[in-house]
Amino acid sequence: MTAIDLRPATSADSEYCFQLHKAAMGAYVTAIWGWDEQIQRDFHARVFTPDQWQIITADGADAGMLHVEHRPTAIYLARIELHPDCQGRGIGSELIRSLLDQARLQGQELTLDVLVVNQRAKALYRRLGLHEVTRHGENNIKIRMSTKPPQPGLIHGS
């Protein structure tokens, strides 16, 4: 059994998080936009918020990152990334189940966005009980998923 913990991110984690993003999401970013190192570094510099991010550890070693936003009516899973060496070990599932439990206890839904090209993540979210609500972004590249099932006929871009 893997011991999974979270620790607050610090400014010193910036390069780790960038390299993690490249390893975990690089193929998906490349499939949609193409990978441009400088554009990705600039994007990372804009979105890296260590006071809001957590570093996922597995058996004491850094394994990924988590960014969760607590909104008025929902818990929004803004970002979860696991290093490829740590994927498929149940770490992401355990963390998402914990968020699902928290949302249920608070009477809220859990929502997230996933890139349409990320089949593995979409399958995981479906297994955990999330439903596609809508597609959005340029050329509908993102899928909004939620624990609240969509109303019939309201899924756009399917």
mmCIF file of C-alpha atoms in Angstrom:
data_model
loop_
_atom_site.group_PDB
_atom_site.id
_atom_site.type_symbol
_atom_site.label_atom_id
_atom_site.label_comp_id
_atom_site.label_asym_id
_atom_site.label_seq_id
_atom_site.Cartn_x
_atom_site.Cartn_y
_atom_site.Cartn_z
ATOM 1 C CA MET A 1 0.000 0.000 0.000
ATOM 2 C CA THR A 2 1.379 3.372 -1.023
ATOM 3 C CA ALA A 3 1.410 6.087 1.654
ATOM 4 C CA ILE A 4 -0.085 9.167 -0.027
ATOM 5 C CA ASP A 5 0.279 12.598 1.523
ATOM 6 C CA LEU A 6 0.021 16.236 0.512
ATOM 7 C CA ARG A 7 2.408 19.007 1.402
ATOM 8 C CA PRO A 8 2.091 22.718 0.635
ATOM 9 C CA ALA A 9 3.942 23.790 -2.481
ATOM 10 C CA THR A 10 6.624 26.448 -2.097
ATOM 11 C CA SER A 11 8.299 28.748 -4.587
ATOM 12 C CA ALA A 12 11.177 26.234 -4.608
ATOM 13 C CA ASP A 13 8.780 23.708 -6.249
ATOM 14 C CA SER A 14 8.329 25.801 -9.395
ATOM 15 C CA GLU A 15 10.831 23.938 -11.584
ATOM 16 C CA TYR A 16 9.648 20.557 -10.252
ATOM 17 C CA CYS A 17 6.057 21.476 -11.179
ATOM 18 C CA PHE A 18 7.093 22.644 -14.641
ATOM 19 C CA GLN A 19 9.022 19.418 -15.314
ATOM 20 C CA LEU A 20 6.119 17.415 -13.899
ATOM 21 C CA HIS A 21 3.695 19.176 -16.248
ATOM 22 C CA LYS A 22 5.988 18.449 -19.178
ATOM 23 C CA ALA A 23 6.230 14.753 -18.242
ATOM 24 C CA ALA A 24 2.558 14.250 -17.355
ATOM 25 C CA MET A 25 0.837 16.513 -19.865
ATOM 26 C CA GLY A 26 3.401 17.177 -22.595
ATOM 27 C CA ALA A 27 1.957 14.664 -25.060
ATOM 28 C CA TYR A 28 -1.563 16.090 -24.645
ATOM 29 C CA VAL A 29 -0.378 19.691 -24.995
ATOM 30 C CA THR A 30 1.617 18.675 -28.074
ATOM 31 C CA ALA A 31 -1.423 16.942 -29.610
ATOM 32 C CA ILE A 32 -3.544 20.087 -29.308
ATOM 33 C CA TRP A 33 -1.229 23.075 -29.535
ATOM 34 C CA GLY A 34 2.260 21.704 -30.109
ATOM 35 C CA TRP A 35 4.888 22.033 -27.382
ATOM 36 C CA ASP A 36 6.766 25.312 -27.409
ATOM 37 C CA GLU A 37 9.138 25.385 -24.429
ATOM 38 C CA GLN A 38 9.083 29.175 -23.984
ATOM 39 C CA ILE A 39 5.302 29.443 -24.303
ATOM 40 C CA GLN A 40 4.922 26.638 -21.748
ATOM 41 C CA ARG A 41 7.422 28.271 -19.359
ATOM 42 C CA ASP A 42 5.581 31.596 -19.668
ATOM 43 C CA PHE A 43 2.243 29.863 -19.025
ATOM 44 C CA HIS A 44 3.709 28.094 -15.994
ATOM 45 C CA ALA A 45 5.058 31.385 -14.625
ATOM 46 C CA ARG A 46 1.540 32.863 -14.874
ATOM 47 C CA VAL A 47 -0.348 29.945 -13.289
ATOM 48 C CA PHE A 48 2.105 28.624 -10.674
ATOM 49 C CA THR A 49 0.584 29.665 -7.359
ATOM 50 C CA PRO A 50 2.406 27.832 -4.583
ATOM 51 C CA ASP A 51 0.016 29.146 -1.932
ATOM 52 C CA GLN A 52 -2.832 27.283 -3.715
ATOM 53 C CA TRP A 53 -1.000 24.182 -4.946
ATOM 54 C CA GLN A 54 -0.061 21.047 -3.043
ATOM 55 C CA ILE A 55 2.652 18.543 -3.812
ATOM 56 C CA ILE A 56 1.486 14.934 -3.815
ATOM 57 C CA THR A 57 3.913 12.554 -2.147
ATOM 58 C CA ALA A 58 3.899 8.771 -2.399
ATOM 59 C CA ASP A 59 5.938 6.868 0.169
ATOM 60 C CA GLY A 60 7.686 10.132 1.035
ATOM 61 C CA ALA A 61 8.783 11.030 -2.510
ATOM 62 C CA ASP A 62 7.312 13.792 -4.655
ATOM 63 C CA ALA A 63 4.877 12.206 -7.113
ATOM 64 C CA GLY A 64 2.693 15.006 -8.462
ATOM 65 C CA MET A 65 0.708 18.140 -7.759
ATOM 66 C CA LEU A 66 -2.848 19.041 -6.823
ATOM 67 C CA HIS A 67 -4.783 22.299 -7.096
ATOM 68 C CA VAL A 68 -8.306 22.356 -5.677
ATOM 69 C CA GLU A 69 -10.585 25.395 -5.563
ATOM 70 C CA HIS A 70 -13.425 25.572 -3.059
ATOM 71 C CA ARG A 71 -16.178 27.490 -4.821
ATOM 72 C CA PRO A 72 -19.595 28.503 -3.454
ATOM 73 C CA THR A 73 -21.502 25.564 -4.975
ATOM 74 C CA ALA A 74 -18.781 23.121 -5.957
ATOM 75 C CA ILE A 75 -15.339 21.803 -5.301
ATOM 76 C CA TYR A 76 -13.382 22.391 -8.501
ATOM 77 C CA LEU A 77 -10.457 20.089 -9.218
ATOM 78 C CA ALA A 78 -8.416 22.681 -11.097
ATOM 79 C CA ARG A 79 -5.408 20.448 -11.679
ATOM 80 C CA ILE A 80 -4.063 17.062 -10.751
ATOM 81 C CA GLU A 81 -0.876 15.809 -12.345
ATOM 82 C CA LEU A 82 1.070 12.697 -11.462
ATOM 83 C CA HIS A 83 4.470 11.843 -12.797
ATOM 84 C CA PRO A 84 4.150 9.002 -15.352
ATOM 85 C CA ASP A 85 6.228 6.746 -13.064
ATOM 86 C CA CYS A 86 3.527 7.170 -10.396
ATOM 87 C CA GLN A 87 0.462 6.757 -12.600
ATOM 88 C CA GLY A 88 -1.630 3.593 -12.479
ATOM 89 C CA ARG A 89 -0.904 3.003 -8.779
ATOM 90 C CA GLY A 90 -4.239 4.273 -7.421
ATOM 91 C CA ILE A 91 -2.806 7.577 -6.174
ATOM 92 C CA GLY A 92 -5.041 9.796 -8.325
ATOM 93 C CA SER A 93 -8.080 7.625 -7.608
ATOM 94 C CA GLU A 94 -7.545 7.882 -3.858
ATOM 95 C CA LEU A 95 -7.166 11.654 -3.959
ATOM 96 C CA ILE A 96 -10.228 12.123 -6.163
ATOM 97 C CA ARG A 97 -12.304 9.771 -3.978
ATOM 98 C CA SER A 98 -11.358 11.932 -1.004
ATOM 99 C CA LEU A 99 -12.577 15.038 -2.878
ATOM 100 C CA LEU A 100 -15.776 13.198 -3.837
ATOM 101 C CA ASP A 101 -16.378 12.356 -0.168
ATOM 102 C CA GLN A 102 -15.698 15.950 0.858
ATOM 103 C CA ALA A 103 -18.090 17.291 -1.792
ATOM 104 C CA ARG A 104 -20.802 14.835 -0.736
ATOM 105 C CA LEU A 105 -20.431 15.789 2.947
ATOM 106 C CA GLN A 106 -20.698 19.478 2.055
ATOM 107 C CA GLY A 107 -23.697 18.946 -0.251
ATOM 108 C CA GLN A 108 -21.687 20.131 -3.238
ATOM 109 C CA GLU A 109 -20.681 18.674 -6.556
ATOM 110 C CA LEU A 110 -17.147 17.961 -7.701
ATOM 111 C CA THR A 111 -16.330 19.468 -11.077
ATOM 112 C CA LEU A 112 -13.249 19.459 -13.286
ATOM 113 C CA ASP A 113 -12.090 20.020 -16.840
ATOM 114 C CA VAL A 114 -10.162 17.473 -18.886
ATOM 115 C CA LEU A 115 -8.628 17.775 -22.338
ATOM 116 C CA VAL A 116 -10.563 15.784 -24.954
ATOM 117 C CA VAL A 117 -7.355 14.015 -26.020
ATOM 118 C CA ASN A 118 -6.694 12.683 -22.497
ATOM 119 C CA GLN A 119 -8.556 9.388 -22.814
ATOM 120 C CA ARG A 120 -6.937 7.843 -19.733
ATOM 121 C CA ALA A 121 -8.047 10.657 -17.432
ATOM 122 C CA LYS A 122 -11.566 10.723 -18.909
ATOM 123 C CA ALA A 123 -11.896 6.982 -18.279
ATOM 124 C CA LEU A 124 -10.711 7.411 -14.676
ATOM 125 C CA TYR A 125 -13.173 10.216 -13.991
ATOM 126 C CA ARG A 126 -16.040 8.175 -15.469
ATOM 127 C CA ARG A 127 -15.091 5.161 -13.321
ATOM 128 C CA LEU A 128 -15.219 7.424 -10.286
ATOM 129 C CA GLY A 129 -18.752 8.575 -11.161
ATOM 130 C CA LEU A 130 -18.269 11.878 -12.966
ATOM 131 C CA HIS A 131 -20.338 12.745 -16.019
ATOM 132 C CA GLU A 132 -19.650 14.888 -19.056
ATOM 133 C CA VAL A 133 -21.625 18.113 -18.727
ATOM 134 C CA THR A 134 -20.375 20.208 -21.630
ATOM 135 C CA ARG A 135 -17.456 20.846 -23.944
ATOM 136 C CA HIS A 136 -15.817 24.237 -24.141
ATOM 137 C CA GLY A 137 -12.710 26.116 -25.123
ATOM 138 C CA GLU A 138 -11.383 26.736 -28.608
ATOM 139 C CA ASN A 139 -12.678 23.904 -30.833
ATOM 140 C CA ASN A 140 -14.257 22.266 -27.755
ATOM 141 C CA ILE A 141 -10.867 20.990 -26.544
ATOM 142 C CA LYS A 142 -12.001 20.721 -22.909
ATOM 143 C CA ILE A 143 -14.679 18.581 -21.329
ATOM 144 C CA ARG A 144 -16.363 19.789 -18.146
ATOM 145 C CA MET A 145 -17.173 16.821 -15.928
ATOM 146 C CA SER A 146 -19.209 16.798 -12.735
ATOM 147 C CA THR A 147 -20.762 14.515 -10.160
ATOM 148 C CA LYS A 148 -24.075 16.106 -11.088
ATOM 149 C CA PRO A 149 -25.436 14.296 -14.151
ATOM 150 C CA PRO A 150 -26.234 16.581 -17.087
ATOM 151 C CA GLN A 151 -29.796 17.282 -18.044
ATOM 152 C CA PRO A 152 -30.750 15.382 -21.228
ATOM 153 C CA GLY A 153 -29.906 17.272 -24.381
ATOM 154 C CA LEU A 154 -27.600 19.773 -22.683
ATOM 155 C CA ILE A 155 -24.223 18.294 -23.576
ATOM 156 C CA HIS A 156 -22.667 20.533 -26.187
ATOM 157 C CA GLY A 157 -20.040 19.481 -28.677
ATOM 158 C CA SER A 158 -20.584 15.728 -28.290
#
